[in-house]
Amino acid sequence: MPEPTAGRVFVAALTGSIGMGKTETGKLFARLGLPVMDSDAVVRALYEAGGEAVEPIGKAFQGTVKDGRVDRAALATRLEGDQTAFQRLEAIVHPLVRQARDQFLRAAESRGDPVVILDIPLLFETGAEKSVDAVVVVSAPPEIQRQRVLARPGMTLEKLRMLQARQIPDAEKRAKADFVIETDKGLEQAFLEVRRVAAELLHRARSRKSNA
């Protein structure tokens, strides 16, 4: 169980391996009125023209910035098979994402939100689970995961294996989770699971507040 966060807001992390349905699950939590921070969306903004990551990435990876924005395809090519390149990129991007996350949490605190959801792709891999109150893992069978990922433009089996090598196995994530949401049984079933988890998160938030 993660250590509780110090503030009033109850922080739940939403995570899962590539292709497990994390982004769509985040949208379901948002439909219920819970504030959701999508780390992938933050990174996309950092890569766009005017984004804080554009200049440092351009310096670290020559030829990956075009028309004032990070060319994700060119960057992906530079990263292929080079673990040290991934580490250099993470050293640039992760602090900027944490900064955005801190701003998101401060805004939630000021609004008095009881629960927020942080969509964090590499939660366990970066040790970030220690800084949240609960962990929600999205999961699907390996064949469904493979189908979803290989349907993405430019994705290959080799790229998928490279990405999976940087992530801890799904079974391990499920074992560490407070809640697991299955995403291979259709949107309606997933929404029922999200509603159940959201109700429990709100209950835990109220219980913690009453015991404070």
XYZ file of C-alpha atoms in Angstrom:
212
model
C 0.000 0.000 0.000
C 1.407 3.436 -0.944
C 2.126 6.047 1.700
C -0.721 8.624 1.878
C -0.102 12.020 0.357
C 0.223 14.914 2.766
C -2.480 17.147 1.267
C -6.256 16.990 1.568
C -6.871 15.642 -1.905
C -6.857 11.854 -2.265
C -4.555 10.910 -5.150
C -5.143 7.753 -7.172
C -2.677 6.725 -9.863
C -3.992 5.119 -13.034
C -1.441 2.947 -14.785
C -0.994 -0.075 -17.019
C 1.235 -1.449 -19.723
C 1.095 -0.183 -23.298
C -2.147 -1.039 -25.098
C -4.078 -1.931 -21.950
C -6.645 0.881 -22.319
C -5.363 3.384 -19.797
C -6.265 6.527 -21.746
C -9.840 5.424 -22.421
C -10.244 4.373 -18.789
C -9.080 7.837 -17.726
C -11.847 9.330 -19.872
C -14.380 7.180 -18.018
C -13.192 8.546 -14.663
C -13.491 12.061 -16.102
C -17.092 11.301 -17.163
C -17.835 10.710 -13.488
C -16.510 14.162 -12.637
C -13.125 13.173 -11.214
C -10.256 15.427 -12.353
C -7.821 13.397 -14.455
C -4.296 14.400 -15.423
C -3.147 12.588 -18.569
C 0.655 12.418 -18.523
C 0.759 11.460 -22.209
C -1.222 14.606 -23.079
C 1.221 16.673 -21.004
C 4.145 15.197 -22.949
C 2.420 15.937 -26.262
C 2.059 19.568 -25.204
C 5.713 19.700 -24.148
C 6.698 18.500 -27.642
C 4.546 21.042 -29.501
C 5.720 24.469 -30.681
C 6.459 26.567 -27.595
C 6.656 23.476 -25.377
C 9.340 23.462 -22.720
C 10.848 20.181 -23.929
C 11.440 21.277 -27.526
C 14.713 23.164 -27.053
C 16.466 20.679 -24.709
C 15.409 17.711 -26.875
C 16.651 19.495 -29.977
C 20.036 19.973 -28.338
C 20.272 16.416 -27.009
C 18.999 14.730 -30.185
C 20.070 16.646 -33.260
C 17.579 16.554 -36.140
C 14.530 15.650 -34.064
C 12.999 19.159 -33.992
C 11.204 20.334 -37.144
C 9.101 23.470 -37.588
C 9.597 24.329 -33.935
C 8.192 21.078 -32.550
C 9.569 17.659 -31.703
C 9.186 15.223 -34.589
C 8.090 12.135 -32.679
C 8.897 9.760 -35.546
C 12.439 11.118 -35.836
C 12.857 10.927 -32.078
C 11.589 7.334 -31.997
C 14.149 6.404 -34.639
C 16.933 7.918 -32.544
C 15.764 5.975 -29.479
C 15.510 2.550 -31.099
C 17.695 0.054 -29.309
C 19.567 2.723 -27.338
C 18.832 2.491 -23.604
C 21.095 5.432 -22.775
C 19.123 7.592 -25.232
C 15.916 6.734 -23.364
C 17.579 7.744 -20.118
C 18.711 11.087 -21.585
C 15.202 11.765 -22.845
C 13.630 10.849 -19.504
C 16.049 13.195 -17.714
C 14.608 16.020 -19.835
C 10.929 15.108 -19.841
C 10.216 13.583 -16.417
C 11.011 16.737 -14.373
C 8.726 18.778 -16.656
C 5.906 16.256 -16.229
C 6.386 16.286 -12.447
C 6.179 20.082 -12.516
C 2.878 19.904 -14.422
C 1.641 17.267 -11.962
C 2.467 19.495 -8.998
C 0.530 22.352 -10.595
C -2.431 20.042 -11.221
C -2.452 18.898 -7.580
C -2.191 22.454 -6.257
C -5.187 23.437 -8.376
C -7.123 20.428 -7.071
C -6.259 21.377 -3.485
C -7.444 24.952 -4.042
C -10.755 23.741 -5.515
C -11.272 21.299 -2.668
C -11.509 18.236 -4.925
C -11.818 15.093 -2.763
C -10.188 12.728 -5.309
C -8.018 13.180 -8.376
C -6.664 10.671 -10.891
C -3.074 10.830 -12.139
C -2.575 8.887 -15.367
C 1.060 7.754 -14.995
C 2.274 5.243 -17.623
C 5.524 4.218 -15.880
C 4.242 4.409 -12.309
C 5.991 1.354 -10.856
C 9.003 1.650 -13.131
C 9.793 5.115 -11.713
C 8.809 4.386 -8.104
C 6.037 6.997 -8.242
C 3.564 4.649 -6.519
C 5.143 5.682 -3.190
C 3.706 9.194 -3.547
C 0.034 8.315 -4.130
C -2.819 7.019 -1.991
C -4.106 4.237 -4.254
C -3.129 2.509 -7.481
C -5.550 1.520 -10.241
C -4.141 -0.836 -12.894
C -5.823 -1.401 -16.257
C -5.286 -4.799 -17.803
C -6.189 -6.979 -20.767
C -5.054 -10.379 -22.105
C -1.726 -10.384 -24.016
C -3.350 -11.107 -27.376
C -5.705 -8.110 -27.003
C -2.798 -5.902 -25.967
C -0.774 -7.005 -28.998
C -3.724 -6.405 -31.341
C -4.309 -2.893 -30.043
C -0.674 -1.827 -30.150
C 0.121 -3.254 -33.585
C -2.905 -1.390 -34.989
C -1.175 1.916 -34.212
C 0.441 3.743 -37.153
C 4.147 2.936 -37.516
C 4.123 0.285 -34.800
C 5.987 -2.974 -35.325
C 6.420 -6.099 -33.254
C 10.047 -5.117 -32.654
C 9.031 -1.693 -31.319
C 6.391 -3.304 -29.112
C 8.957 -5.683 -27.632
C 11.341 -2.787 -27.015
C 8.620 -0.872 -25.162
C 7.589 -3.928 -23.158
C 11.206 -4.468 -22.108
C 11.062 -1.108 -20.309
C 7.877 -1.998 -18.413
C 7.387 -4.451 -15.573
C 5.079 -7.386 -16.445
C 1.305 -6.976 -16.286
C 0.984 -9.729 -13.663
C 3.346 -7.862 -11.358
C 1.421 -4.628 -11.796
C -1.851 -6.377 -11.013
C -0.333 -7.864 -7.853
C 0.739 -4.419 -6.661
C -2.564 -2.683 -7.465
C -5.300 -1.627 -5.073
C -7.790 -1.986 -7.934
C -7.661 -3.754 -11.312
C -9.930 -2.742 -14.198
C -10.324 -5.220 -17.065
C -10.620 -3.446 -20.413
C -11.308 -6.352 -22.785
C -14.995 -6.847 -21.975
C -16.431 -3.788 -23.709
C -16.896 -0.143 -22.784
C -20.075 -0.675 -20.775
C -18.454 -3.246 -18.489
C -15.351 -1.090 -18.118
C -17.550 1.855 -17.101
C -19.261 -0.285 -14.448
C -15.839 -1.174 -13.043
C -14.751 2.464 -13.118
C -17.909 3.511 -11.254
C -17.208 0.881 -8.583
C -13.602 2.002 -8.183
C -14.541 5.691 -8.142
C -17.103 5.077 -5.381
C -14.489 3.282 -3.277
C -11.911 6.040 -3.848
C -14.423 8.662 -2.712
C -15.268 6.526 0.326
C -11.582 6.255 1.262
C -11.158 10.006 0.808
C -14.109 10.756 3.095
C -12.899 8.249 5.691
C -9.431 9.766 5.739
C -10.829 13.267 6.085
C -13.118 12.282 8.967
C -10.200 10.620 10.768
C -7.812 13.533 10.262
